[in-house]
Coordinates of C-alpha atoms in Angstrom, one line a residue:
M1 CA 105.9 14.2 47.9
T2 CA 107.6 11.3 49.6
T3 CA 105.7 8.8 51.7
T4 CA 106.8 7.1 54.8
T5 CA 105.9 3.6 55.8
S6 CA 105.7 2.4 59.4
H7 CA 105.4 -1.2 60.4
V8 CA 103.5 -2.4 63.5
P9 CA 105.5 -4.6 65.8
E10 CA 104.9 -8.3 65.6
H11 CA 103.5 -8.7 69.1
V12 CA 100.7 -6.2 69.6
P13 CA 98.0 -6.8 72.2
E14 CA 94.5 -7.5 70.9
S15 CA 93.0 -4.4 72.6
E16 CA 94.4 -1.3 74.1
G17 CA 93.9 -0.9 77.8
P18 CA 92.0 1.9 79.5
A19 CA 95.2 3.6 80.2
D20 CA 95.9 4.1 76.5
V21 CA 92.4 5.3 75.8
A22 CA 92.7 7.7 78.6
A23 CA 96.1 8.9 77.4
G24 CA 94.4 9.9 74.1
R25 CA 96.1 7.4 71.9
P26 CA 94.0 6.2 68.8
V27 CA 92.7 2.7 68.9
R28 CA 94.4 0.6 66.2
L29 CA 91.9 -1.3 64.0
I30 CA 94.3 -3.0 61.7
H31 CA 97.2 -5.0 63.1
T32 CA 100.1 -6.8 61.6
E33 CA 99.6 -4.8 58.4
S34 CA 101.6 -2.0 56.8
T35 CA 100.0 1.4 56.6
T36 CA 100.9 4.3 54.3
E37 CA 100.5 8.0 54.8
I38 CA 98.4 9.6 52.0
P39 CA 99.3 13.2 51.0
V40 CA 96.5 15.7 51.9
H41 CA 96.3 17.2 48.4
L42 CA 95.5 13.8 46.9
L43 CA 92.4 13.3 49.1
F44 CA 90.6 16.3 47.5
R45 CA 91.7 15.7 43.9
E46 CA 88.9 14.9 41.4
E47 CA 89.8 11.9 39.4
P48 CA 88.9 12.4 35.7
A49 CA 86.3 10.0 34.2
S50 CA 87.8 7.0 32.7
A51 CA 88.2 7.7 29.0
P52 CA 87.3 5.0 26.5
P53 CA 90.2 3.2 24.9
P54 CA 91.4 4.9 21.7
A55 CA 89.7 3.4 18.7
E56 CA 91.9 1.5 16.3
V57 CA 92.5 3.6 13.2
E58 CA 92.2 1.6 10.1
P59 CA 95.2 2.3 7.8
R60 CA 94.2 4.2 4.7
P61 CA 94.8 2.3 1.4
A62 CA 97.3 3.7 -1.0
A63 CA 96.3 6.0 -3.7
G64 CA 94.6 4.1 -6.5
A65 CA 94.1 1.0 -4.5
R66 CA 90.7 -0.5 -3.9
R67 CA 89.6 -2.7 -1.0
P68 CA 88.4 -6.1 -1.9
D69 CA 85.2 -5.7 0.0
A70 CA 84.4 -2.1 -1.2
G71 CA 81.8 -3.3 -3.7
R72 CA 80.1 -5.5 -1.1
D73 CA 80.0 -2.5 1.4
D74 CA 78.4 -0.3 -1.2
R75 CA 75.8 -2.8 -2.1
D76 CA 75.0 -3.4 1.6
T77 CA 74.7 0.4 2.2
R78 CA 72.4 0.8 -0.8
D79 CA 70.2 -2.1 0.3
L80 CA 69.9 -0.7 3.8
R81 CA 69.0 2.7 2.4
V82 CA 66.4 1.2 0.1
R83 CA 64.9 -0.8 3.0
A84 CA 64.7 2.3 5.2
R85 CA 62.8 4.2 2.5
A86 CA 60.5 1.3 2.1
A87 CA 59.5 1.2 5.8
A88 CA 55.8 2.1 5.1
P89 CA 52.9 0.0 6.4
G90 CA 50.8 -1.9 3.8
V91 CA 53.3 -1.6 1.0
D92 CA 55.7 -4.2 -0.4
P93 CA 59.2 -3.2 0.6
A94 CA 60.4 -4.2 -2.9
I95 CA 58.3 -1.4 -4.4
V96 CA 60.5 1.6 -3.9
E97 CA 61.4 4.1 -6.5
R98 CA 65.0 3.8 -7.8
P99 CA 66.7 5.3 -10.9
A100 CA 66.6 3.1 -14.0
R101 CA 69.6 2.5 -16.2
V102 CA 69.4 4.6 -19.3
L103 CA 71.9 5.9 -21.8
P104 CA 72.3 9.3 -23.5
G105 CA 70.3 9.6 -26.7
I106 CA 73.4 10.0 -28.7
A107 CA 74.3 6.4 -28.0
G108 CA 71.0 5.2 -29.5
V109 CA 71.5 7.5 -32.6
I110 CA 75.0 6.1 -33.1
A111 CA 73.8 2.5 -32.7
G112 CA 70.9 3.1 -35.2
V113 CA 73.1 4.7 -37.8
C114 CA 75.6 1.9 -37.5
G115 CA 72.9 -0.7 -37.8
T116 CA 71.5 1.1 -40.9
A117 CA 75.0 1.3 -42.4
G118 CA 75.5 -2.3 -41.7
C119 CA 72.3 -3.3 -43.5
V120 CA 73.3 -1.3 -46.5
A121 CA 76.8 -2.8 -46.5
T122 CA 75.4 -6.3 -46.1
G123 CA 72.9 -5.7 -49.0
W124 CA 75.8 -4.6 -51.2
W125 CA 77.8 -7.6 -50.1
A126 CA 75.0 -9.9 -50.9
G127 CA 74.4 -8.3 -54.2
V128 CA 70.8 -7.3 -53.4
L129 CA 71.4 -3.5 -53.2
P130 CA 69.5 -1.7 -56.0
P131 CA 71.7 -0.3 -58.7
L132 CA 70.4 3.3 -58.2
A133 CA 71.2 3.1 -54.5
A134 CA 74.7 1.7 -55.2
E135 CA 75.4 4.4 -57.8
A136 CA 74.2 7.1 -55.3
L137 CA 76.5 5.7 -52.7
G138 CA 79.4 5.4 -55.1
L139 CA 79.5 1.6 -54.9
S140 CA 79.9 -0.9 -57.7
V141 CA 77.0 -3.1 -58.6
R142 CA 77.4 -6.7 -57.6
A143 CA 75.5 -9.7 -58.6
G144 CA 74.7 -12.7 -56.6
G145 CA 72.4 -13.8 -53.7
P146 CA 72.5 -13.7 -50.0
G147 CA 74.1 -16.6 -48.2
P148 CA 74.1 -17.7 -44.6
A149 CA 76.8 -15.3 -43.7
Q150 CA 75.0 -12.4 -45.4
W151 CA 71.8 -13.3 -43.7
A152 CA 73.5 -13.4 -40.2
A153 CA 75.2 -10.1 -40.8
F154 CA 71.9 -8.5 -42.1
A155 CA 70.0 -9.8 -39.0
G156 CA 72.7 -8.5 -36.6
A157 CA 72.8 -5.0 -38.3
G158 CA 69.0 -4.9 -38.5
A159 CA 68.7 -5.7 -34.8
L160 CA 71.3 -3.1 -33.9
G161 CA 69.4 -0.5 -35.9
L162 CA 66.1 -1.4 -34.4
F163 CA 67.4 -1.3 -30.9
G164 CA 69.2 2.0 -31.5
F165 CA 66.3 3.9 -33.0
G166 CA 63.6 2.0 -31.1
G167 CA 65.0 2.9 -27.7
L168 CA 65.1 6.7 -28.3
A169 CA 62.8 8.6 -26.0
R170 CA 62.3 12.2 -25.0
G171 CA 62.2 13.0 -21.4
R172 CA 60.2 16.0 -20.3
T173 CA 60.3 18.2 -17.1
G174 CA 57.6 17.1 -14.7
R175 CA 57.1 13.7 -16.3
A176 CA 58.6 10.3 -15.5
W177 CA 58.5 6.8 -16.9
V178 CA 58.1 3.7 -14.7
L179 CA 59.8 0.8 -16.5
G180 CA 58.9 -2.9 -16.1
L181 CA 60.0 -6.1 -17.7
F182 CA 57.8 -9.2 -17.5
G183 CA 55.8 -7.7 -14.6
R184 CA 58.9 -6.8 -12.6
Y185 CA 59.8 -3.2 -11.7
R186 CA 63.1 -2.1 -13.3
G187 CA 63.4 1.6 -12.3
T188 CA 62.1 5.1 -13.0
V189 CA 63.4 7.6 -15.5
R190 CA 63.1 11.2 -14.4
G191 CA 65.7 12.6 -16.8
T192 CA 65.0 15.2 -19.5
G193 CA 66.2 15.5 -23.1
L194 CA 67.0 12.7 -25.6
L195 CA 67.5 9.4 -23.8
W196 CA 67.9 5.8 -24.8
V197 CA 65.8 3.3 -22.9
N198 CA 65.8 -0.4 -23.5
P199 CA 62.9 -0.9 -26.0
L200 CA 62.0 -4.3 -24.4
L201 CA 60.9 -2.5 -21.2
L202 CA 57.3 -1.5 -20.7
R203 CA 56.9 2.2 -20.1
R204 CA 54.3 3.9 -18.0
R205 CA 54.1 7.6 -18.0
V206 CA 53.6 9.3 -14.6
D207 CA 52.9 13.0 -14.0
V208 CA 55.2 14.2 -11.1
R209 CA 54.3 17.9 -11.2
L210 CA 52.4 19.7 -8.5
R211 CA 48.7 19.2 -9.1
H212 CA 45.5 20.2 -7.5
W213 CA 42.2 18.5 -7.4
R214 CA 38.8 20.0 -6.6
G215 CA 36.0 17.5 -6.2
E216 CA 32.3 17.6 -5.8
P217 CA 30.8 18.4 -2.3
L218 CA 31.3 15.5 0.0
P219 CA 29.4 14.6 3.2
A220 CA 30.9 15.9 6.5
A221 CA 29.7 17.0 10.0
D222 CA 30.5 19.8 12.4
R223 CA 31.3 19.5 16.1
G224 CA 27.7 19.3 17.0
G225 CA 27.0 16.5 14.5
V226 CA 25.1 18.6 12.0
A227 CA 25.4 17.2 8.5
L228 CA 27.4 19.4 6.1
R229 CA 28.4 19.3 2.4
V230 CA 32.0 20.4 1.9
A231 CA 33.9 21.0 -1.4
V232 CA 37.7 20.8 -0.9
Q233 CA 40.8 21.5 -2.9
V234 CA 43.7 19.1 -2.6
V235 CA 47.2 20.1 -3.5
W236 CA 49.3 17.0 -4.1
R237 CA 52.0 15.4 -6.2
V238 CA 53.5 12.0 -6.9
R239 CA 56.7 11.6 -4.8
D240 CA 57.4 7.9 -5.3
T241 CA 56.4 6.8 -8.8
A242 CA 56.9 3.1 -8.1
R243 CA 54.4 3.0 -5.2
A244 CA 51.9 5.3 -7.0
T245 CA 51.9 3.1 -10.1
L246 CA 52.5 -0.4 -8.7
G247 CA 51.5 -0.2 -5.0
V248 CA 47.9 0.9 -5.8
Q249 CA 45.5 0.4 -8.7
D250 CA 44.6 4.1 -9.1
H251 CA 46.4 6.6 -6.9
E252 CA 44.0 9.4 -7.9
G253 CA 41.0 7.4 -6.9
Y254 CA 42.8 6.3 -3.7
L255 CA 43.4 10.0 -2.9
R256 CA 39.7 10.9 -3.4
A257 CA 38.8 8.0 -1.0
C258 CA 41.3 9.3 1.6
V259 CA 39.8 12.8 1.4
E260 CA 36.3 11.4 1.8
A261 CA 37.3 9.3 4.8
A262 CA 39.1 12.3 6.4
L263 CA 36.0 14.5 6.1
L264 CA 34.0 11.9 8.0
R265 CA 36.5 11.7 10.8
V266 CA 37.4 15.4 11.2
P267 CA 34.8 17.9 12.5
V268 CA 34.5 20.7 10.0
A269 CA 34.0 24.3 10.9
A270 CA 30.3 25.3 10.4
P271 CA 29.3 28.0 7.9
G272 CA 30.1 31.4 9.3
A273 CA 32.9 30.2 11.6
G274 CA 35.9 32.4 12.2
P275 CA 39.3 32.1 10.4
G276 CA 40.8 30.3 13.3
A277 CA 38.3 27.4 13.2
V278 CA 38.8 27.2 9.4
Q279 CA 42.6 27.0 9.7
T280 CA 42.3 24.3 12.4
T281 CA 40.0 22.2 10.1
Q282 CA 42.5 22.7 7.2
D283 CA 45.5 21.6 9.3
A284 CA 43.7 18.5 10.6
L285 CA 42.5 17.4 7.2
T286 CA 45.9 18.0 5.6
R287 CA 47.7 16.0 8.4
L288 CA 45.2 13.1 8.2
V289 CA 45.1 12.8 4.4
A290 CA 48.9 13.1 4.1
A291 CA 49.3 10.2 6.6
D292 CA 46.9 8.0 4.6
A293 CA 48.3 8.8 1.2
G294 CA 51.9 8.7 2.1
P295 CA 52.4 4.9 1.9
V296 CA 51.3 4.8 -1.7
G297 CA 53.9 7.5 -2.8
V298 CA 51.5 10.5 -2.9
E299 CA 52.6 13.6 -1.1
V300 CA 49.7 15.8 0.1
L301 CA 50.6 19.5 0.7
A302 CA 47.3 21.0 1.6
V303 CA 43.6 20.2 1.9
R304 CA 41.5 23.4 1.9
P305 CA 37.8 23.5 2.4
L306 CA 36.4 25.9 -0.3
R307 CA 32.7 25.8 0.2
V308 CA 30.9 24.6 3.3
E309 CA 27.1 24.4 3.4
Y310 CA 24.5 22.5 5.3
A311 CA 23.1 19.2 3.8
P312 CA 19.8 19.5 1.9
E313 CA 17.9 17.7 4.7
V314 CA 19.3 20.2 7.2
A315 CA 19.3 23.4 5.1
A316 CA 15.5 23.8 5.3
A317 CA 15.4 23.4 9.1
M318 CA 18.3 25.8 9.5
H319 CA 16.6 28.3 7.3
R320 CA 13.4 28.2 9.3
R321 CA 15.4 28.5 12.5
R322 CA 17.2 31.5 11.1
I323 CA 14.0 33.2 10.0
A324 CA 12.4 32.5 13.5
A325 CA 15.5 34.1 15.2
L326 CA 15.3 37.1 13.0
D327 CA 11.5 37.4 13.6
A328 CA 12.0 37.2 17.3
R329 CA 14.7 39.8 17.2
H330 CA 12.4 42.1 15.2
R331 CA 9.5 41.6 17.6
A332 CA 11.7 42.4 20.5
S333 CA 12.9 45.6 18.9
V334 CA 9.3 46.7 18.0
I335 CA 8.0 46.1 21.5
G336 CA 10.9 48.0 23.0
S337 CA 10.3 51.0 20.8
V338 CA 6.5 50.9 21.5
V339 CA 7.1 50.8 25.3
D340 CA 9.5 53.7 25.0
S341 CA 7.0 55.7 23.0
V342 CA 4.1 55.0 25.4
E343 CA 6.3 55.9 28.4
D344 CA 7.4 59.2 26.9
T345 CA 3.8 60.1 25.9
V346 CA 2.4 59.5 29.4
T347 CA 5.2 61.2 31.1
R348 CA 4.8 64.4 29.0
L349 CA 1.1 64.5 29.5
T350 CA 1.5 64.2 33.2
M351 CA 4.3 66.7 33.6
R352 CA 2.6 69.4 31.6
G353 CA -0.6 69.0 33.6
L354 CA -2.8 68.2 30.6
V355 CA -4.4 65.3 32.3
D356 CA -4.8 64.3 35.9
L357 CA -5.0 60.5 36.1
D358 CA -5.2 58.0 38.8
D359 CA -3.7 54.6 38.7
C360 CA -6.7 52.9 36.9
E361 CA -7.0 55.7 34.3
R362 CA -3.2 55.6 33.8
K363 CA -3.4 51.8 33.0
V364 CA -6.2 52.3 30.6
L365 CA -4.3 55.1 28.8
V366 CA -1.2 53.0 28.6
K367 CA -3.1 50.1 27.2
D368 CA -4.8 52.2 24.5
L369 CA -1.6 53.9 23.5
T370 CA 0.2 50.6 23.2
V371 CA -2.5 49.1 21.0
A372 CA -2.5 52.3 18.8
F373 CA 1.3 52.3 18.4
C374 CA 1.5 48.6 17.7
A375 CA -1.2 49.0 15.0
G376 CA 0.6 51.9 13.5
R377 CA 3.9 50.0 13.4
G378 CA 2.2 47.0 11.8
E379 CA 0.8 49.2 9.0
T380 CA 3.9 51.2 8.3
G381 CA 6.4 48.5 8.9
P382 CA 9.5 48.7 11.1

């Protein structure tokens, strides 16, 4: 749509007179400026939100090419991932499980065989190989003695054989090794089968299978503050071998201490409580123990109360209270039955006309019957 532009004359009066207003002309607010007519359809058009500028697309490298900073980016990403995993309170961020560098077992076997063969060849070269061994191997017998070169070759071959056979290890499912060198953590081996591990590294075996622990009754309390003794079953496993081995002196003892502390902080359902109260106690204990044991690499799956009983100092009082309640209930039932029997007897005697009693005689009869029935119940039992 085309737009028209109208220009205001140069000499325009400051204000319109009353005549112009009376004539219905609009009062001009802008003078000596150009005005433009705006199309009607543009006044009601919704302007789209300003889109962000297009991101610059980094050109992809050619096939087989490698960026010069690719290795640095990988290391930075790995370091950030390790730091994020180590964000646990009370634990050194450097103590985080990471895979150790190991080789397949066949590499150790080959190195050991090569070292042994090198020792045999060096012995034959130095002339110290026994004649029987030389004849068995199809070699000629040589005479002489070892020199500096033979000693160096023998040392190298022997070291290769020792490193090859000495580093062989068998990895098992559910078991892991925590490796250390001069007090520094070097990684964790979770592989299975025949592996080769550096023989200079110190190995600590850790059980990473799902385990359960059932301890002795521990002190606890219910919602009313009554002392209890609770035996619990803890289902747990080692999730981070580095923290469980190096972050705490004894992770099993630490787990027991966490369970004992949780029992003192969480009110336990009293004996005889419903399934809902027991489930609530189990969830609260599991959540609390898992939060306490998580920073040391121990994952707690469930903490189940198996046996809940009153403490010895409370058990006797609770037993007396239970006996008193039972006795009171029994007395109430006996008195109710005696009163019903007396009422039925007096009513029958009166309705059949066997006796004609006034109020005083009726009271005496009721009293005598009550005493007789209570005595009879006491002799025969309930």
